[in-house]
Structure formats: C-alpha cells, structure tokens
Amino acid sequence: MVHEVVIGLGSNIRPETHLELAVKELESRFIVSRRSSWSRTEPVGITDQPDFFNGAVLLKTNLEQNALKRMLREIEDQMGRDRSLPKSGPRVIDLDILIWNREVVDEDYYERDFLRKGVAEILPDFEAN
C-alpha cells in the first residue's frame, strides 16, 4: 500500500545547508511531490540558542509508519544529530512524521503554528482530525 506522508523538518545549526541536504536525502529514497517554504521560528523550551528554520515535505512511501520512523532516525544520525543534547536543544536536523494518510500522528501539530503552516502550504485542503 502506498502511504501519503507529511514530514516536518527543522534545524538551527547551519539550517539552510542541513535542510536542503535532508530534502535531497528524502528525494533519493522517496517520491517527494511538494515542499513548503522555510519558516524562521524562535526556539521553544531552551531559548538561549539560534532560531530554527522549519518546513515540511509531502512524500509517498510503501513503508509502514514504524519503518519510516526508523529510516528518518537513520537519516538524522547520518547527518550528525547529537541525541545526547536535550530534546528542545540545538540540532543539525529533526525529521518527524506529522501527517500519515491525512491523519495527524504528531500531537505537536496542534501546539506549534509553524508545523500547521508547513502542512497548510503543501496540503491546503487538509483538515486536522
């Protein structure tokens, strides 16, 4: 079965470079049909760090959700993400499944405007469940 998935991307360590590298990596593995613009956002939680750049891509995959999560984690690791840092700390790249077959699967979607903005750009007719 082919799944339609929105992946949220974020970075605040050389974000322009790392976000583009992450998109290229996703394009090498999946059919990426749309991508949002990048939004500059202030850090949440730990505020003494550079601003983040965030966006989203729409892709199609035949992987199941857990397999895709593992692959996204592998991409983050390959790009140098330091998992010893706090969850809301600085990061090279953050890749999260936001929408799975038109259903919200990341609760942060409801709390973070920048996530909804990225989704709205690539799925303008989307209505959250």
XYZ file of N, CA and C in Angstrom, residues 10-105:
288
model
N 13.260 20.403 10.657
C 13.722 21.550 11.416
C 15.215 21.474 11.660
N 15.837 22.655 11.779
C 17.269 22.735 12.060
C 17.597 24.130 12.574
N 18.571 24.209 13.484
C 19.096 25.526 13.858
C 20.629 25.533 13.900
N 21.235 24.537 13.293
C 22.689 24.505 13.105
C 22.922 24.481 11.598
N 23.419 25.613 11.056
C 23.551 25.776 9.598
C 22.276 25.282 8.900
N 21.127 25.845 9.273
C 19.843 25.296 8.829
C 19.639 25.277 7.317
N 20.064 26.327 6.619
C 19.840 26.335 5.170
C 20.521 25.136 4.518
N 21.747 24.865 4.930
C 22.509 23.742 4.379
C 21.888 22.409 4.771
N 21.619 22.234 6.059
C 21.141 20.934 6.532
C 19.724 20.614 6.060
N 18.869 21.615 5.971
C 17.513 21.345 5.477
C 17.543 20.913 4.019
N 18.353 21.586 3.211
C 18.438 21.200 1.793
C 19.046 19.803 1.638
N 20.062 19.492 2.451
C 20.641 18.141 2.406
C 19.604 17.090 2.798
N 18.803 17.388 3.807
C 17.772 16.440 4.243
C 16.729 16.233 3.152
N 16.324 17.307 2.479
C 15.348 17.171 1.385
C 15.943 16.319 0.268
N 17.200 16.564 -0.077
C 17.847 15.754 -1.128
C 17.889 14.282 -0.733
N 18.178 14.015 0.535
C 18.214 12.630 1.011
C 16.825 11.998 0.919
N 15.804 12.723 1.308
C 14.434 12.203 1.195
C 14.069 11.966 -0.269
N 14.468 12.893 -1.140
C 14.172 12.733 -2.578
C 14.892 11.527 -3.174
N 16.029 11.154 -2.604
C 16.761 9.996 -3.124
C 16.102 8.671 -2.717
N 15.240 8.721 -1.708
C 14.613 7.500 -1.191
C 13.113 7.405 -1.481
N 12.473 8.540 -1.722
C 11.014 8.587 -1.858
C 10.617 9.510 -3.003
N 9.348 9.448 -3.354
C 8.782 10.424 -4.282
C 8.305 11.604 -3.445
N 9.026 12.718 -3.532
C 8.643 13.936 -2.823
C 7.889 14.801 -3.821
N 6.600 15.011 -3.562
C 5.779 15.728 -4.537
C 5.635 17.214 -4.236
N 5.786 17.600 -2.987
C 5.672 19.021 -2.634
C 6.573 19.323 -1.451
N 6.949 20.597 -1.365
C 7.698 21.061 -0.204
C 7.271 22.476 0.128
N 7.293 22.788 1.408
C 6.909 24.123 1.856
C 8.124 25.042 1.812
N 7.870 26.313 2.048
C 8.976 27.242 2.258
C 9.500 27.027 3.682
N 10.653 27.613 3.970
C 11.219 27.513 5.314
C 10.724 28.686 6.139
N 10.315 28.412 7.373
C 9.875 29.455 8.303
C 10.904 29.580 9.412
N 11.247 30.807 9.740
C 12.163 31.040 10.862
C 11.329 31.088 12.140
N 11.715 30.293 13.133
C 10.945 30.222 14.371
C 11.868 30.325 15.577
N 11.363 30.973 16.615
C 12.132 31.073 17.848
C 12.142 29.717 18.543
N 13.238 29.402 19.238
C 13.307 28.118 19.936
C 12.248 28.016 21.034
N 11.783 26.798 21.258
C 10.817 26.501 22.315
C 11.562 25.751 23.414
N 11.312 26.087 24.656
C 11.988 25.397 25.766
C 13.303 26.069 26.094
N 14.372 25.609 25.505
C 15.695 26.211 25.700
C 15.803 27.375 24.717
N 15.718 28.597 25.238
C 15.648 29.763 24.350
C 17.010 30.370 24.034
N 18.055 29.983 24.756
C 19.395 30.524 24.525
C 20.116 29.694 23.461
N 19.606 29.790 22.235
C 20.172 29.081 21.091
C 19.672 29.781 19.831
N 20.279 29.506 18.679
C 19.830 30.160 17.440
C 18.389 29.782 17.087
N 17.747 30.670 16.319
C 16.409 30.378 15.806
C 16.442 29.136 14.927
N 15.306 28.486 14.831
C 15.146 27.318 13.965
C 14.591 27.747 12.618
N 14.844 26.940 11.626
C 14.146 27.021 10.348
C 13.359 25.726 10.237
N 12.093 25.848 9.882
C 11.209 24.688 9.811
C 10.432 24.691 8.511
N 10.061 23.507 8.072
C 9.238 23.350 6.882
C 8.705 21.938 6.826
N 8.152 21.580 5.675
C 7.553 20.252 5.527
C 7.656 19.796 4.085
N 7.640 18.479 3.904
C 7.575 17.884 2.567
C 6.454 16.850 2.552
N 5.879 16.683 1.382
C 4.863 15.654 1.157
C 5.513 14.564 0.331
N 5.445 13.333 0.824
C 6.054 12.232 0.083
C 5.138 11.022 0.071
N 5.481 10.104 -0.800
C 4.763 8.831 -0.887
C 5.755 7.715 -0.578
N 5.280 6.722 0.180
C 6.128 5.591 0.545
C 5.279 4.337 0.707
N 5.900 3.191 0.460
C 5.212 1.934 0.758
C 5.695 1.354 2.093
N 6.581 2.071 2.781
C 6.997 1.654 4.120
C 5.843 1.850 5.098
N 5.815 1.025 6.125
C 4.861 1.245 7.209
C 5.436 2.317 8.136
N 4.585 2.856 8.986
C 4.955 4.015 9.790
C 6.197 3.779 10.654
N 6.285 2.663 11.338
C 7.456 2.408 12.191
C 8.736 2.269 11.378
N 8.646 1.653 10.215
C 9.821 1.519 9.346
C 10.267 2.892 8.849
N 9.312 3.750 8.514
C 9.658 5.103 8.074
C 10.294 5.879 9.223
N 9.768 5.754 10.425
C 10.366 6.434 11.586
C 11.819 6.011 11.770
N 12.076 4.710 11.646
C 13.458 4.219 11.776
C 14.349 4.825 10.695
N 13.839 4.901 9.463
C 14.636 5.457 8.374
C 14.915 6.943 8.613
N 13.932 7.690 9.089
C 14.144 9.110 9.381
C 15.199 9.270 10.474
N 15.159 8.411 11.460
C 16.161 8.452 12.533
C 17.557 8.147 11.975
N 17.649 7.195 11.057
C 18.934 6.889 10.421
C 19.459 8.102 9.659
N 18.582 8.786 8.942
C 18.992 9.985 8.200
C 19.497 11.040 9.176
N 18.752 11.264 10.266
C 19.200 12.228 11.281
C 20.588 11.854 11.799
N 20.788 10.581 12.103
C 22.083 10.126 12.622
C 23.195 10.319 11.592
N 22.925 9.977 10.337
C 23.925 10.149 9.270
C 24.310 11.616 9.112
N 23.356 12.511 9.359
C 23.617 13.939 9.214
C 24.275 14.540 10.454
N 24.471 13.719 11.497
C 25.210 14.178 12.666
C 24.371 14.656 13.836
N 23.116 14.262 13.906
C 22.294 14.678 15.040
C 22.863 14.095 16.331
N 23.013 14.960 17.332
C 23.553 14.567 18.631
C 22.386 14.295 19.580
N 22.121 13.035 19.843
C 20.974 12.668 20.683
C 21.263 12.820 22.180
N 22.489 13.210 22.534
C 22.794 13.440 23.947
C 22.316 14.824 24.395
N 21.997 15.694 23.437
C 21.507 17.033 23.766
C 20.045 16.956 24.193
N 19.576 17.937 24.972
C 18.163 17.945 25.366
C 17.240 17.972 24.142
N 16.027 17.435 24.317
C 15.057 17.345 23.215
C 14.797 18.703 22.563
N 14.730 19.761 23.360
C 14.454 21.083 22.790
C 15.734 21.879 22.541
N 16.875 21.195 22.549
C 18.152 21.859 22.322
C 18.472 22.012 20.845
N 19.650 22.565 20.546
C 20.045 22.765 19.153
C 20.188 21.439 18.423
N 19.942 21.493 17.118
C 20.062 20.255 16.340
C 20.405 20.541 14.890
N 21.182 19.615 14.341
C 21.548 19.658 12.927
C 20.301 19.441 12.083
N 19.503 18.440 12.446
C 18.284 18.131 11.685
C 17.296 17.405 12.594
N 16.036 17.680 12.361
C 14.944 16.987 13.044
C 13.931 16.608 11.973
N 13.595 15.341 11.884
C 12.642 14.834 10.892
C 11.539 14.086 11.629
N 10.308 14.557 11.469
C 9.182 13.947 12.174
C 8.025 13.696 11.221
N 7.359 12.567 11.414
C 6.129 12.290 10.668
C 5.019 13.107 11.324
N 4.422 14.020 10.558
C 3.338 14.852 11.078
C 1.971 14.305 10.687
N 1.832 13.964 9.396
C 0.555 13.519 8.838
C 0.786 12.184 8.137
N -0.067 11.221 8.425
C 0.008 9.890 7.814
C -1.344 9.605 7.174
N -1.371 9.534 5.848
C -2.633 9.295 5.131
C -3.744 10.228 5.621
N -3.392 11.512 5.704
C -4.338 12.580 6.062
C -4.815 12.538 7.508
N -4.062 11.871 8.366
C -4.360 11.871 9.803
C -3.153 12.400 10.568
N -3.407 13.298 11.517
C -2.332 13.834 12.351
C -1.802 12.722 13.253
N -0.485 12.509 13.219
C 0.129 11.483 14.066
C 1.159 12.073 15.039
